[in-house]
PDB file of C-alpha atoms in Angstrom:
ATOM      1  CA  MET A  29       2.261  -5.714   0.555  1.00 73.00           C
ATOM      2  CA  ASN A  30      -1.080  -7.532   0.910  1.00 72.00           C
ATOM      3  CA  LEU A  31      -1.118 -10.805  -0.981  1.00 71.00           C
ATOM      4  CA  PRO A  32      -4.271 -12.219  -2.624  1.00 72.00           C
ATOM      5  CA  THR A  33      -4.829 -15.088  -0.170  1.00 70.00           C
ATOM      6  CA  GLY A  34      -8.608 -15.027   0.056  1.00 72.00           C
ATOM      7  CA  GLN A  35     -11.235 -16.416  -2.324  1.00 78.00           C
ATOM      8  CA  TYR A  36     -12.808 -13.339  -3.993  1.00 78.00           C
ATOM      9  CA  LYS A  37     -15.553 -15.463  -5.607  1.00 79.00           C
ATOM     10  CA  LYS A  38     -16.850 -16.170  -2.116  1.00 79.00           C
ATOM     11  CA  GLY A  39     -16.438 -12.530  -1.048  1.00 74.00           C
ATOM     12  CA  LEU A  40     -13.269 -13.318   0.905  1.00 75.00           C
ATOM     13  CA  GLY A  41     -10.530 -10.987  -0.281  1.00 79.00           C
ATOM     14  CA  ASN A  42     -10.247  -9.103  -3.554  1.00 83.00           C
ATOM     15  CA  GLY A  43      -8.080 -11.405  -5.700  1.00 85.00           C
ATOM     16  CA  ALA A  44      -5.261  -8.847  -6.150  1.00 88.00           C
ATOM     17  CA  THR A  45      -2.039  -7.799  -4.597  1.00 91.00           C
ATOM     18  CA  GLY A  46      -2.314  -4.610  -2.543  1.00 92.00           C
ATOM     19  CA  TYR A  47       0.362  -2.170  -1.335  1.00 95.00           C
ATOM     20  CA  GLN A  48       0.249  -0.578   2.085  1.00 96.00           C
ATOM     21  CA  VAL A  49       2.376   2.014   3.895  1.00 98.00           C
ATOM     22  CA  ASN A  50       2.100   2.847   7.570  1.00 97.00           C
ATOM     23  CA  ILE A  51       3.680   5.508   9.824  1.00 98.00           C
ATOM     24  CA  PRO A  52       4.096   4.423  13.460  1.00 97.00           C
ATOM     25  CA  LEU A  53       4.761   6.612  16.491  1.00 98.00           C
ATOM     26  CA  SER A  54       5.291   5.538  20.095  1.00 97.00           C
ATOM     27  CA  VAL A  55       5.348   7.957  22.973  1.00 97.00           C
ATOM     28  CA  ASP A  56       6.355   7.397  26.618  1.00 97.00           C
ATOM     29  CA  LEU A  57       3.771   9.332  28.587  1.00 97.00           C
ATOM     30  CA  ALA A  58       4.839   8.563  32.127  1.00 97.00           C
ATOM     31  CA  ASP A  59       6.707   5.948  34.124  1.00 95.00           C
ATOM     32  CA  LYS A  60       4.244   3.131  33.401  1.00 97.00           C
ATOM     33  CA  TRP A  61       2.226   4.593  30.527  1.00 98.00           C
ATOM     34  CA  VAL A  62       2.998   4.469  26.789  1.00 98.00           C
ATOM     35  CA  SER A  63       0.902   5.370  23.694  1.00 98.00           C
ATOM     36  CA  HIS A  64       1.234   3.965  20.166  1.00 98.00           C
ATOM     37  CA  TRP A  65      -0.137   5.648  17.017  1.00 98.00           C
ATOM     38  CA  ASN A  66      -0.411   4.410  13.396  1.00 97.00           C
ATOM     39  CA  ALA A  67      -1.664   5.902  10.204  1.00 98.00           C
ATOM     40  CA  GLY A  68      -1.566   4.306   6.799  1.00 98.00           C
ATOM     41  CA  ALA A  69      -2.880   3.978   3.292  1.00 98.00           C
ATOM     42  CA  THR A  70      -3.526   1.065   0.967  1.00 96.00           C
ATOM     43  CA  TYR A  71      -3.675   0.871  -2.832  1.00 97.00           C
ATOM     44  CA  THR A  72      -4.879  -2.303  -4.593  1.00 94.00           C
ATOM     45  CA  PRO A  73      -4.769  -2.187  -8.382  1.00 95.00           C
ATOM     46  CA  LYS A  74      -7.162  -4.500 -10.294  1.00 93.00           C
ATOM     47  CA  ALA A  75      -9.092  -5.643  -7.185  1.00 90.00           C
ATOM     48  CA  ARG A  76     -12.014  -7.993  -8.029  1.00 89.00           C
ATOM     49  CA  GLU A  77     -15.626  -8.206  -6.963  1.00 88.00           C
ATOM     50  CA  ALA A  78     -17.119 -11.721  -6.638  1.00 85.00           C
ATOM     51  CA  SER A  79     -18.307 -11.785 -10.233  1.00 86.00           C
ATOM     52  CA  GLY A  80     -14.766 -10.923 -11.471  1.00 86.00           C
ATOM     53  CA  VAL A  81     -15.309  -7.164 -12.226  1.00 91.00           C
ATOM     54  CA  ARG A  82     -12.060  -5.251 -11.558  1.00 92.00           C
ATOM     55  CA  ALA A  83     -11.233  -1.773 -10.351  1.00 93.00           C
ATOM     56  CA  ASP A  84      -8.371  -0.019  -8.619  1.00 95.00           C
ATOM     57  CA  ILE A  85      -9.249   0.649  -4.945  1.00 96.00           C
ATOM     58  CA  ARG A  86      -7.713   2.526  -2.011  1.00 97.00           C
ATOM     59  CA  GLY A  87      -8.183   2.819   1.764  1.00 97.00           C
ATOM     60  CA  THR A  88      -6.906   4.386   4.875  1.00 98.00           C
ATOM     61  CA  ASN A  89      -6.344   3.096   8.400  1.00 98.00           C
ATOM     62  CA  HIS A  90      -5.451   4.766  11.682  1.00 97.00           C
ATOM     63  CA  GLY A  91      -5.297   3.711  15.266  1.00 98.00           C
ATOM     64  CA  ALA A  92      -4.108   4.613  18.670  1.00 98.00           C
ATOM     65  CA  SER A  93      -3.534   2.725  21.901  1.00 98.00           C
ATOM     66  CA  LEU A  94      -2.879   3.538  25.559  1.00 98.00           C
ATOM     67  CA  VAL A  95      -0.905   0.896  27.408  1.00 98.00           C
ATOM     68  CA  TYR A  96      -0.384   0.526  31.200  1.00 98.00           C
ATOM     69  CA  LEU A  97       2.887  -1.325  31.906  1.00 98.00           C
ATOM     70  CA  HIS A  98       1.743  -3.105  35.084  1.00 98.00           C
ATOM     71  CA  SER A  99       4.943  -5.146  35.216  1.00 97.00           C
ATOM     72  CA  GLU A 100       7.746  -6.208  32.906  1.00 93.00           C
ATOM     73  CA  THR A 101       5.602  -9.034  31.586  1.00 96.00           C
ATOM     74  CA  LEU A 102       1.947  -7.874  32.075  1.00 98.00           C
ATOM     75  CA  ASN A 103       0.338  -4.969  30.172  1.00 98.00           C
ATOM     76  CA  PHE A 104      -3.199  -3.628  30.131  1.00 98.00           C
ATOM     77  CA  LEU A 105      -4.291  -1.667  27.095  1.00 98.00           C
ATOM     78  CA  VAL A 106      -7.080  -0.045  25.202  1.00 98.00           C
ATOM     79  CA  GLU A 107      -6.918   0.567  21.477  1.00 98.00           C
ATOM     80  CA  TYR A 108      -8.956   2.400  18.950  1.00 98.00           C
ATOM     81  CA  VAL A 109      -8.772   1.560  15.228  1.00 97.00           C
ATOM     82  CA  ARG A 110     -10.713   2.957  12.198  1.00 98.00           C
ATOM     83  CA  ASN A 111     -10.546   1.748   8.606  1.00 97.00           C
ATOM     84  CA  GLU A 112     -12.063   3.291   5.485  1.00 97.00           C
ATOM     85  CA  ASN A 113     -11.645   1.088   2.402  1.00 96.00           C
ATOM     86  CA  GLN A 114     -13.171   1.011  -1.052  1.00 96.00           C
ATOM     87  CA  ALA A 115     -14.846  -2.178  -2.315  1.00 92.00           C
ATOM     88  CA  VAL A 116     -15.537  -3.010  -5.953  1.00 92.00           C
ATOM     89  CA  GLN A 117     -19.241  -3.301  -6.792  1.00 92.00           C
ATOM     90  CA  ALA A 118     -20.832  -5.628  -9.324  1.00 90.00           C
ATOM     91  CA  ASP A 119     -21.264  -2.716 -11.802  1.00 93.00           C
ATOM     92  CA  GLY A 120     -17.553  -1.751 -11.543  1.00 90.00           C
ATOM     93  CA  SER A 121     -18.207   1.262  -9.314  1.00 93.00           C
ATOM     94  CA  LYS A 122     -16.568   1.576  -5.850  1.00 95.00           C
ATOM     95  CA  ALA A 123     -18.236   1.959  -2.470  1.00 95.00           C
ATOM     96  CA  TRP A 124     -16.607   3.000   0.776  1.00 97.00           C
ATOM     97  CA  GLU A 125     -16.761   0.565   3.681  1.00 96.00           C
ATOM     98  CA  LYS A 126     -15.957   1.941   7.177  1.00 97.00           C
ATOM     99  CA  THR A 127     -15.208   0.143  10.463  1.00 97.00           C
ATOM    100  CA  ALA A 128     -14.302   1.388  13.895  1.00 98.00           C
ATOM    101  CA  PHE A 129     -13.451  -0.506  17.067  1.00 98.00           C
ATOM    102  CA  LEU A 130     -12.523   0.221  20.713  1.00 98.00           C
ATOM    103  CA  ASN A 131     -10.542  -2.752  21.968  1.00 98.00           C
ATOM    104  CA  PRO A 132      -9.656  -3.210  25.703  1.00 98.00           C
ATOM    105  CA  GLY A 133      -7.404  -6.075  26.574  1.00 98.00           C
ATOM    106  CA  LEU A 134      -4.322  -7.424  28.213  1.00 98.00           C
ATOM    107  CA  ARG A 135      -1.111  -9.199  27.178  1.00 97.00           C
ATOM    108  CA  HIS A 136       1.358 -11.315  29.091  1.00 98.00           C
ATOM    109  CA  ALA A 137       4.932 -12.240  28.195  1.00 97.00           C
ATOM    110  CA  THR A 138       6.892 -15.333  29.218  1.00 97.00           C
ATOM    111  CA  ASN A 139      10.647 -14.876  28.876  1.00 96.00           C
ATOM    112  CA  TYR A 140      12.883 -17.891  28.285  1.00 96.00           C
ATOM    113  CA  ALA A 141      16.593 -18.263  28.985  1.00 96.00           C
ATOM    114  CA  SER A 142      17.228 -18.867  25.295  1.00 96.00           C
ATOM    115  CA  GLY A 143      16.162 -15.282  24.532  1.00 94.00           C
ATOM    116  CA  TRP A 144      12.798 -16.284  23.120  1.00 97.00           C
ATOM    117  CA  GLN A 145       9.657 -14.641  24.433  1.00 96.00           C
ATOM    118  CA  MET A 146       6.060 -15.932  24.169  1.00 98.00           C
ATOM    119  CA  VAL A 147       3.433 -13.197  24.246  1.00 97.00           C
ATOM    120  CA  SER A 148      -0.195 -14.133  24.760  1.00 98.00           C
ATOM    121  CA  GLY A 149      -3.172 -11.809  25.050  1.00 98.00           C
ATOM    122  CA  VAL A 150      -6.901 -11.403  24.979  1.00 98.00           C
ATOM    123  CA  SER A 151      -9.027  -8.483  24.006  1.00 98.00           C
ATOM    124  CA  PHE A 152     -12.653  -7.645  23.507  1.00 98.00           C
ATOM    125  CA  PRO A 153     -13.282  -5.591  20.283  1.00 98.00           C
ATOM    126  CA  ILE A 154     -16.340  -3.386  20.688  1.00 98.00           C
ATOM    127  CA  GLY A 155     -17.808  -1.933  17.507  1.00 98.00           C
ATOM    128  CA  VAL A 156     -18.403   1.809  17.504  1.00 97.00           C
ATOM    129  CA  GLY A 157     -19.865   4.166  14.930  1.00 96.00           C
ATOM    130  CA  PRO A 158     -20.277   2.233  11.603  1.00 95.00           C
ATOM    131  CA  SER A 159     -19.415  -1.079  13.444  1.00 97.00           C
ATOM    132  CA  ARG A 160     -21.604  -0.520  16.576  1.00 95.00           C
ATOM    133  CA  LYS A 161     -23.198  -3.975  16.474  1.00 92.00           C
ATOM    134  CA  ASP A 162     -19.979  -5.886  15.850  1.00 96.00           C
ATOM    135  CA  ASN A 163     -18.432  -7.169  19.112  1.00 97.00           C
ATOM    136  CA  GLY A 164     -16.124 -10.041  19.697  1.00 97.00           C
ATOM    137  CA  ILE A 165     -13.174 -11.671  21.514  1.00 98.00           C
ATOM    138  CA  LEU A 166      -9.654 -11.802  20.146  1.00 97.00           C
ATOM    139  CA  PHE A 167      -6.932 -14.175  21.300  1.00 98.00           C
ATOM    140  CA  TYR A 168      -3.362 -13.356  20.452  1.00 94.00           C
ATOM    141  CA  LEU A 169      -0.183 -15.456  20.508  1.00 98.00           C
ATOM    142  CA  SER A 170       3.296 -14.629  19.242  1.00 97.00           C
ATOM    143  CA  PHE A 171       6.837 -15.983  19.596  1.00 96.00           C
ATOM    144  CA  GLU A 172       9.626 -13.486  19.386  1.00 93.00           C
ATOM    145  CA  LYS A 173      13.378 -13.320  19.741  1.00 91.00           C
TER     146      LYS A 173
END
């Protein structure tokens, strides 16, 4: 479920609750290599455009990654992700917006005696295809038990 946390009047979010389903698949390729795959779909009824016009929208997402397990706590990876989502237009019509990124990076885990694990990472999203001029840097931090 995607909650309406953005401000649709400012073009941040769509002011509606959306529903998403994803199918994951992980495959061990070799001793130190693993691949992860995801495919999903989203449906958002009564999504809003900045002026308040509403329409039901849908979208798809898919991605894949190749991970090199350098050690128990250090992984190098490259990911590819593509999204195709509808957006409500001011006249109530819908337009497709597409994004695609290649994302090389690394992640490191710190294990604690309590069973907690802190995972930090950095990656460098590179826009390809419809996103070819969108590049960036992404920092990641999670705490897991």
